[in-house]
């Protein structure tokens, strides 16, 4: 939800922002060599784009493709069953509407596909789910002595959808429904320099796993509502299920960017804790961004993860070639 941090990749964070983009159309491609500290053949690819077909409306879409590399399968007796190439993907489309000069909202629909055995198992089958996101975005321009600043707020409830099953509904699992709330402040240092800070909090809207409890017959909506009060440890454990992150970005002449951030998850709920560092370069109609993960917790497989993103201003590119 920050003013400058997400840009064309807002489809993942909050599509409501697209109606406030300066360019009428944009596209980006991102690539992440995943868990490189453990294996060398897991990759995550992400494509996103948007088109403002009026001053107050926008359409956007994205695709995520997660390849889990080669995995050797064995039966219950330890006999090799061959190699599998598991994959997961998600396709989504969003519509965004500006409801006032400062406020916008959006709705996204998503198709999720997960194939963990790549046809190598008769017990597990490919699984699919359909989900929706609902988001909102508000920005407040602030006049300052050094220029025009911007205070922004955003929220997104994502993956409201059907449960997923790999065995013809004999058992089923919740998809990661998530509530995100964030804010950012963009401060103009002078005519050429800007500095922005942002923060967000997240909570999974799924039941807390409890030994001996069968969630097969619990509906998605029941799971969402129970997720706020079902932790065995009471309110204290519910607070542990809220994870948060903060970030900052320095921009020079809207061409050079330096970024840093921190992500925190409770030790009892995943223990993902890491710093991020990144940089970006923008020239005419394209922008190249890179980010790097530095873990602060022991044995975190995300440590050393590198993310690369290439973005294009399609409207500017059209004008450039004319």
JSON list of N, CA, C and O in Angstrom, two decimals, residues 262-303:
[
{"chain": "A", "resi": 262, "resn": "UNK", "atom": "N", "xyz": [12.19, -4.81, 7.18]},
{"chain": "A", "resi": 262, "resn": "UNK", "atom": "CA", "xyz": [12.30, -5.88, 8.17]},
{"chain": "A", "resi": 262, "resn": "UNK", "atom": "C", "xyz": [10.96, -6.59, 8.28]},
{"chain": "A", "resi": 262, "resn": "UNK", "atom": "O", "xyz": [9.90, -5.95, 8.30]},
{"chain": "A", "resi": 263, "resn": "UNK", "atom": "N", "xyz": [11.01, -7.93, 8.35]},
{"chain": "A", "resi": 263, "resn": "UNK", "atom": "CA", "xyz": [9.81, -8.76, 8.46]},
{"chain": "A", "resi": 263, "resn": "UNK", "atom": "C", "xyz": [9.91, -9.57, 9.75]},
{"chain": "A", "resi": 263, "resn": "UNK", "atom": "O", "xyz": [10.97, -10.15, 10.05]},
{"chain": "A", "resi": 264, "resn": "UNK", "atom": "N", "xyz": [8.78, -9.63, 10.50]},
{"chain": "A", "resi": 264, "resn": "UNK", "atom": "CA", "xyz": [8.82, -10.32, 11.79]},
{"chain": "A", "resi": 264, "resn": "UNK", "atom": "C", "xyz": [7.63, -11.25, 11.92]},
{"chain": "A", "resi": 264, "resn": "UNK", "atom": "O", "xyz": [6.48, -10.86, 11.72]},
{"chain": "A", "resi": 265, "resn": "UNK", "atom": "N", "xyz": [7.92, -12.50, 12.31]},
{"chain": "A", "resi": 265, "resn": "UNK", "atom": "CA", "xyz": [6.91, -13.50, 12.58]},
{"chain": "A", "resi": 265, "resn": "UNK", "atom": "C", "xyz": [7.27, -14.18, 13.89]},
{"chain": "A", "resi": 265, "resn": "UNK", "atom": "O", "xyz": [8.44, -14.49, 14.14]},
{"chain": "A", "resi": 266, "resn": "UNK", "atom": "N", "xyz": [6.28, -14.41, 14.76]},
{"chain": "A", "resi": 266, "resn": "UNK", "atom": "CA", "xyz": [6.53, -14.98, 16.07]},
{"chain": "A", "resi": 266, "resn": "UNK", "atom": "C", "xyz": [7.22, -16.34, 15.96]},
{"chain": "A", "resi": 266, "resn": "UNK", "atom": "O", "xyz": [6.93, -17.13, 15.06]},
{"chain": "A", "resi": 267, "resn": "UNK", "atom": "N", "xyz": [8.09, -16.64, 16.92]},
{"chain": "A", "resi": 267, "resn": "UNK", "atom": "CA", "xyz": [8.85, -17.88, 16.90]},
{"chain": "A", "resi": 267, "resn": "UNK", "atom": "C", "xyz": [7.94, -19.10, 16.98]},
{"chain": "A", "resi": 267, "resn": "UNK", "atom": "O", "xyz": [8.30, -20.18, 16.50]},
{"chain": "A", "resi": 268, "resn": "UNK", "atom": "N", "xyz": [6.75, -18.96, 17.58]},
{"chain": "A", "resi": 268, "resn": "UNK", "atom": "CA", "xyz": [5.82, -20.08, 17.69]},
{"chain": "A", "resi": 268, "resn": "UNK", "atom": "C", "xyz": [4.91, -20.23, 16.47]},
{"chain": "A", "resi": 268, "resn": "UNK", "atom": "O", "xyz": [4.12, -21.17, 16.40]},
{"chain": "A", "resi": 269, "resn": "UNK", "atom": "N", "xyz": [5.00, -19.29, 15.53]},
{"chain": "A", "resi": 269, "resn": "UNK", "atom": "CA", "xyz": [4.10, -19.28, 14.38]},
{"chain": "A", "resi": 269, "resn": "UNK", "atom": "C", "xyz": [4.85, -19.23, 13.05]},
{"chain": "A", "resi": 269, "resn": "UNK", "atom": "O", "xyz": [4.38, -18.66, 12.07]},
{"chain": "A", "resi": 270, "resn": "UNK", "atom": "N", "xyz": [6.04, -19.79, 13.02]},
{"chain": "A", "resi": 270, "resn": "UNK", "atom": "CA", "xyz": [6.82, -19.83, 11.79]},
{"chain": "A", "resi": 270, "resn": "UNK", "atom": "C", "xyz": [8.23, -19.32, 11.92]},
{"chain": "A", "resi": 270, "resn": "UNK", "atom": "O", "xyz": [9.13, -19.75, 11.22]},
{"chain": "A", "resi": 271, "resn": "UNK", "atom": "N", "xyz": [8.41, -18.31, 12.80]},
{"chain": "A", "resi": 271, "resn": "UNK", "atom": "CA", "xyz": [9.74, -17.78, 13.13]},
{"chain": "A", "resi": 271, "resn": "UNK", "atom": "C", "xyz": [10.49, -17.23, 11.91]},
{"chain": "A", "resi": 271, "resn": "UNK", "atom": "O", "xyz": [11.72, -17.29, 11.86]},
{"chain": "A", "resi": 272, "resn": "UNK", "atom": "N", "xyz": [9.76, -16.70, 10.95]},
{"chain": "A", "resi": 272, "resn": "UNK", "atom": "CA", "xyz": [10.45, -16.03, 9.84]},
{"chain": "A", "resi": 272, "resn": "UNK", "atom": "C", "xyz": [10.78, -14.60, 10.28]},
{"chain": "A", "resi": 272, "resn": "UNK", "atom": "O", "xyz": [9.90, -13.78, 10.50]},
{"chain": "A", "resi": 273, "resn": "UNK", "atom": "N", "xyz": [12.05, -14.32, 10.39]},
{"chain": "A", "resi": 273, "resn": "UNK", "atom": "CA", "xyz": [12.54, -12.99, 10.76]},
{"chain": "A", "resi": 273, "resn": "UNK", "atom": "C", "xyz": [13.70, -12.65, 9.84]},
{"chain": "A", "resi": 273, "resn": "UNK", "atom": "O", "xyz": [14.69, -13.39, 9.80]},
{"chain": "A", "resi": 274, "resn": "UNK", "atom": "N", "xyz": [13.59, -11.57, 9.13]},
{"chain": "A", "resi": 274, "resn": "UNK", "atom": "CA", "xyz": [14.69, -11.22, 8.23]},
{"chain": "A", "resi": 274, "resn": "UNK", "atom": "C", "xyz": [14.64, -9.74, 7.84]},
{"chain": "A", "resi": 274, "resn": "UNK", "atom": "O", "xyz": [13.60, -9.10, 7.87]},
{"chain": "A", "resi": 275, "resn": "UNK", "atom": "N", "xyz": [15.83, -9.24, 7.49]},
{"chain": "A", "resi": 275, "resn": "UNK", "atom": "CA", "xyz": [15.97, -7.91, 6.89]},
{"chain": "A", "resi": 275, "resn": "UNK", "atom": "C", "xyz": [15.97, -8.07, 5.37]},
{"chain": "A", "resi": 275, "resn": "UNK", "atom": "O", "xyz": [16.33, -9.13, 4.84]},
{"chain": "A", "resi": 276, "resn": "UNK", "atom": "N", "xyz": [15.58, -7.02, 4.70]},
{"chain": "A", "resi": 276, "resn": "UNK", "atom": "CA", "xyz": [15.67, -6.99, 3.25]},
{"chain": "A", "resi": 276, "resn": "UNK", "atom": "C", "xyz": [16.41, -5.72, 2.82]},
{"chain": "A", "resi": 276, "resn": "UNK", "atom": "O", "xyz": [16.30, -4.68, 3.47]},
{"chain": "A", "resi": 277, "resn": "UNK", "atom": "N", "xyz": [17.17, -5.84, 1.77]},
{"chain": "A", "resi": 277, "resn": "UNK", "atom": "CA", "xyz": [17.86, -4.70, 1.17]},
{"chain": "A", "resi": 277, "resn": "UNK", "atom": "C", "xyz": [17.61, -4.74, -0.32]},
{"chain": "A", "resi": 277, "resn": "UNK", "atom": "O", "xyz": [17.53, -5.82, -0.93]},
{"chain": "A", "resi": 278, "resn": "UNK", "atom": "N", "xyz": [17.46, -3.57, -0.93]},
{"chain": "A", "resi": 278, "resn": "UNK", "atom": "CA", "xyz": [17.16, -3.56, -2.35]},
{"chain": "A", "resi": 278, "resn": "UNK", "atom": "C", "xyz": [17.53, -2.25, -3.01]},
{"chain": "A", "resi": 278, "resn": "UNK", "atom": "O", "xyz": [17.84, -1.26, -2.35]},
{"chain": "A", "resi": 279, "resn": "UNK", "atom": "N", "xyz": [17.52, -2.28, -4.33]},
{"chain": "A", "resi": 279, "resn": "UNK", "atom": "CA", "xyz": [17.83, -1.10, -5.12]},
{"chain": "A", "resi": 279, "resn": "UNK", "atom": "C", "xyz": [17.05, -1.15, -6.42]},
{"chain": "A", "resi": 279, "resn": "UNK", "atom": "O", "xyz": [16.62, -2.23, -6.87]},
{"chain": "A", "resi": 280, "resn": "UNK", "atom": "N", "xyz": [16.83, 0.01, -7.02]},
{"chain": "A", "resi": 280, "resn": "UNK", "atom": "CA", "xyz": [16.11, 0.07, -8.28]},
{"chain": "A", "resi": 280, "resn": "UNK", "atom": "C", "xyz": [16.67, 1.16, -9.18]},
{"chain": "A", "resi": 280, "resn": "UNK", "atom": "O", "xyz": [17.28, 2.13, -8.70]},
{"chain": "A", "resi": 281, "resn": "UNK", "atom": "N", "xyz": [16.47, 0.97, -10.47]},
{"chain": "A", "resi": 281, "resn": "UNK", "atom": "CA", "xyz": [16.94, 1.94, -11.46]},
{"chain": "A", "resi": 281, "resn": "UNK", "atom": "C", "xyz": [15.85, 2.10, -12.52]},
{"chain": "A", "resi": 281, "resn": "UNK", "atom": "O", "xyz": [15.38, 1.11, -13.08]},
{"chain": "A", "resi": 282, "resn": "UNK", "atom": "N", "xyz": [15.46, 3.33, -12.79]},
{"chain": "A", "resi": 282, "resn": "UNK", "atom": "CA", "xyz": [14.41, 3.61, -13.75]},
{"chain": "A", "resi": 282, "resn": "UNK", "atom": "C", "xyz": [14.96, 4.49, -14.87]},
{"chain": "A", "resi": 282, "resn": "UNK", "atom": "O", "xyz": [15.61, 5.50, -14.61]},
{"chain": "A", "resi": 283, "resn": "UNK", "atom": "N", "xyz": [14.71, 4.08, -16.12]},
{"chain": "A", "resi": 283, "resn": "UNK", "atom": "CA", "xyz": [15.17, 4.84, -17.27]},
{"chain": "A", "resi": 283, "resn": "UNK", "atom": "C", "xyz": [14.07, 4.86, -18.32]},
{"chain": "A", "resi": 283, "resn": "UNK", "atom": "O", "xyz": [13.71, 3.80, -18.86]},
{"chain": "A", "resi": 284, "resn": "UNK", "atom": "N", "xyz": [13.54, 6.02, -18.57]},
{"chain": "A", "resi": 284, "resn": "UNK", "atom": "CA", "xyz": [12.46, 6.20, -19.55]},
{"chain": "A", "resi": 284, "resn": "UNK", "atom": "C", "xyz": [11.27, 5.29, -19.24]},
{"chain": "A", "resi": 284, "resn": "UNK", "atom": "O", "xyz": [10.52, 5.55, -18.31]},
{"chain": "A", "resi": 285, "resn": "UNK", "atom": "N", "xyz": [11.14, 4.19, -19.97]},
{"chain": "A", "resi": 285, "resn": "UNK", "atom": "CA", "xyz": [9.92, 3.39, -19.86]},
{"chain": "A", "resi": 285, "resn": "UNK", "atom": "C", "xyz": [10.12, 2.05, -19.13]},
{"chain": "A", "resi": 285, "resn": "UNK", "atom": "O", "xyz": [9.19, 1.26, -19.05]},
{"chain": "A", "resi": 286, "resn": "UNK", "atom": "N", "xyz": [11.32, 1.79, -18.62]},
{"chain": "A", "resi": 286, "resn": "UNK", "atom": "CA", "xyz": [11.49, 0.54, -17.89]},
{"chain": "A", "resi": 286, "resn": "UNK", "atom": "C", "xyz": [12.19, 0.78, -16.56]},
{"chain": "A", "resi": 286, "resn": "UNK", "atom": "O", "xyz": [12.87, 1.79, -16.36]},
{"chain": "A", "resi": 287, "resn": "UNK", "atom": "N", "xyz": [11.97, -0.17, -15.63]},
{"chain": "A", "resi": 287, "resn": "UNK", "atom": "CA", "xyz": [12.58, -0.09, -14.31]},
{"chain": "A", "resi": 287, "resn": "UNK", "atom": "C", "xyz": [13.04, -1.46, -13.89]},
{"chain": "A", "resi": 287, "resn": "UNK", "atom": "O", "xyz": [12.32, -2.45, -14.04]},
{"chain": "A", "resi": 288, "resn": "UNK", "atom": "N", "xyz": [14.26, -1.53, -13.36]},
{"chain": "A", "resi": 288, "resn": "UNK", "atom": "CA", "xyz": [14.83, -2.78, -12.87]},
{"chain": "A", "resi": 288, "resn": "UNK", "atom": "C", "xyz": [15.00, -2.68, -11.36]},
{"chain": "A", "resi": 288, "resn": "UNK", "atom": "O", "xyz": [15.58, -1.72, -10.85]},
{"chain": "A", "resi": 289, "resn": "UNK", "atom": "N", "xyz": [14.46, -3.67, -10.63]},
{"chain": "A", "resi": 289, "resn": "UNK", "atom": "CA", "xyz": [14.55, -3.69, -9.18]},
{"chain": "A", "resi": 289, "resn": "UNK", "atom": "C", "xyz": [15.12, -5.02, -8.72]},
{"chain": "A", "resi": 289, "resn": "UNK", "atom": "O", "xyz": [14.88, -6.07, -9.33]},
{"chain": "A", "resi": 290, "resn": "UNK", "atom": "N", "xyz": [15.86, -4.97, -7.62]},
{"chain": "A", "resi": 290, "resn": "UNK", "atom": "CA", "xyz": [16.43, -6.17, -7.02]},
{"chain": "A", "resi": 290, "resn": "UNK", "atom": "C", "xyz": [16.30, -6.09, -5.52]},
{"chain": "A", "resi": 290, "resn": "UNK", "atom": "O", "xyz": [16.41, -5.01, -4.92]},
{"chain": "A", "resi": 291, "resn": "UNK", "atom": "N", "xyz": [16.03, -7.24, -4.88]},
{"chain": "A", "resi": 291, "resn": "UNK", "atom": "CA", "xyz": [15.93, -7.30, -3.43]},
{"chain": "A", "resi": 291, "resn": "UNK", "atom": "C", "xyz": [16.67, -8.52, -2.91]},
{"chain": "A", "resi": 291, "resn": "UNK", "atom": "O", "xyz": [16.77, -9.54, -3.59]},
{"chain": "A", "resi": 292, "resn": "UNK", "atom": "N", "xyz": [17.15, -8.44, -1.68]},
{"chain": "A", "resi": 292, "resn": "UNK", "atom": "CA", "xyz": [17.95, -9.51, -1.09]},
{"chain": "A", "resi": 292, "resn": "UNK", "atom": "C", "xyz": [17.51, -9.72, 0.35]},
{"chain": "A", "resi": 292, "resn": "UNK", "atom": "O", "xyz": [17.30, -8.75, 1.10]},
{"chain": "A", "resi": 293, "resn": "UNK", "atom": "N", "xyz": [17.36, -10.98, 0.75]},
{"chain": "A", "resi": 293, "resn": "UNK", "atom": "CA", "xyz": [16.88, -11.33, 2.09]},
{"chain": "A", "resi": 293, "resn": "UNK", "atom": "C", "xyz": [18.06, -11.71, 2.98]},
{"chain": "A", "resi": 293, "resn": "UNK", "atom": "O", "xyz": [18.91, -12.52, 2.59]},
{"chain": "A", "resi": 294, "resn": "UNK", "atom": "N", "xyz": [18.11, -11.13, 4.18]},
{"chain": "A", "resi": 294, "resn": "UNK", "atom": "CA", "xyz": [19.15, -11.42, 5.16]},
{"chain": "A", "resi": 294, "resn": "UNK", "atom": "C", "xyz": [18.46, -11.90, 6.42]},
{"chain": "A", "resi": 294, "resn": "UNK", "atom": "O", "xyz": [17.87, -11.12, 7.17]},
{"chain": "A", "resi": 295, "resn": "UNK", "atom": "N", "xyz": [18.51, -13.20, 6.70]},
{"chain": "A", "resi": 295, "resn": "UNK", "atom": "CA", "xyz": [17.78, -13.78, 7.82]},
{"chain": "A", "resi": 295, "resn": "UNK", "atom": "C", "xyz": [18.43, -13.43, 9.16]},
{"chain": "A", "resi": 295, "resn": "UNK", "atom": "O", "xyz": [19.66, -13.37, 9.28]},
{"chain": "A", "resi": 296, "resn": "UNK", "atom": "N", "xyz": [17.59, -13.24, 10.18]},
{"chain": "A", "resi": 296, "resn": "UNK", "atom": "CA", "xyz": [18.08, -13.01, 11.54]},
{"chain": "A", "resi": 296, "resn": "UNK", "atom": "C", "xyz": [17.76, -14.18, 12.45]},
{"chain": "A", "resi": 296, "resn": "UNK", "atom": "O", "xyz": [18.12, -14.17, 13.62]},
{"chain": "A", "resi": 297, "resn": "UNK", "atom": "N", "xyz": [17.04, -15.19, 11.94]},
{"chain": "A", "resi": 297, "resn": "UNK", "atom": "CA", "xyz": [16.73, -16.38, 12.72]},
{"chain": "A", "resi": 297, "resn": "UNK", "atom": "C", "xyz": [17.55, -17.54, 12.19]},
{"chain": "A", "resi": 297, "resn": "UNK", "atom": "O", "xyz": [17.91, -17.60, 11.02]},
{"chain": "A", "resi": 298, "resn": "UNK", "atom": "N", "xyz": [17.84, -18.49, 13.07]},
{"chain": "A", "resi": 298, "resn": "UNK", "atom": "CA", "xyz": [18.67, -19.62, 12.68]},
{"chain": "A", "resi": 298, "resn": "UNK", "atom": "C", "xyz": [17.93, -20.55, 11.73]},
{"chain": "A", "resi": 298, "resn": "UNK", "atom": "O", "xyz": [16.72, -20.74, 11.83]},
{"chain": "A", "resi": 299, "resn": "UNK", "atom": "N", "xyz": [18.68, -21.12, 10.78]},
{"chain": "A", "resi": 299, "resn": "UNK", "atom": "CA", "xyz": [18.15, -22.13, 9.85]},
{"chain": "A", "resi": 299, "resn": "UNK", "atom": "C", "xyz": [16.94, -21.63, 9.07]},
{"chain": "A", "resi": 299, "resn": "UNK", "atom": "O", "xyz": [15.97, -22.36, 8.86]},
{"chain": "A", "resi": 300, "resn": "UNK", "atom": "N", "xyz": [16.96, -20.40, 8.66]},
{"chain": "A", "resi": 300, "resn": "UNK", "atom": "CA", "xyz": [15.89, -19.86, 7.82]},
{"chain": "A", "resi": 300, "resn": "UNK", "atom": "C", "xyz": [16.25, -20.11, 6.36]},
{"chain": "A", "resi": 300, "resn": "UNK", "atom": "O", "xyz": [17.22, -19.54, 5.85]},
{"chain": "A", "resi": 301, "resn": "UNK", "atom": "N", "xyz": [15.48, -20.96, 5.64]},
{"chain": "A", "resi": 301, "resn": "UNK", "atom": "CA", "xyz": [15.83, -21.27, 4.25]},
{"chain": "A", "resi": 301, "resn": "UNK", "atom": "C", "xyz": [15.68, -20.08, 3.30]},
{"chain": "A", "resi": 301, "resn": "UNK", "atom": "O", "xyz": [16.17, -20.14, 2.18]},
{"chain": "A", "resi": 302, "resn": "UNK", "atom": "N", "xyz": [15.02, -19.02, 3.76]},
{"chain": "A", "resi": 302, "resn": "UNK", "atom": "CA", "xyz": [14.87, -17.83, 2.92]},
{"chain": "A", "resi": 302, "resn": "UNK", "atom": "C", "xyz": [16.14, -16.97, 2.89]},
{"chain": "A", "resi": 302, "resn": "UNK", "atom": "O", "xyz": [16.24, -16.05, 2.08]},
{"chain": "A", "resi": 303, "resn": "UNK", "atom": "N", "xyz": [17.07, -17.25, 3.77]},
{"chain": "A", "resi": 303, "resn": "UNK", "atom": "CA", "xyz": [18.30, -16.45, 3.84]},
{"chain": "A", "resi": 303, "resn": "UNK", "atom": "C", "xyz": [19.02, -16.48, 2.50]},
{"chain": "A", "resi": 303, "resn": "UNK", "atom": "O", "xyz": [19.24, -17.54, 1.90]}
]
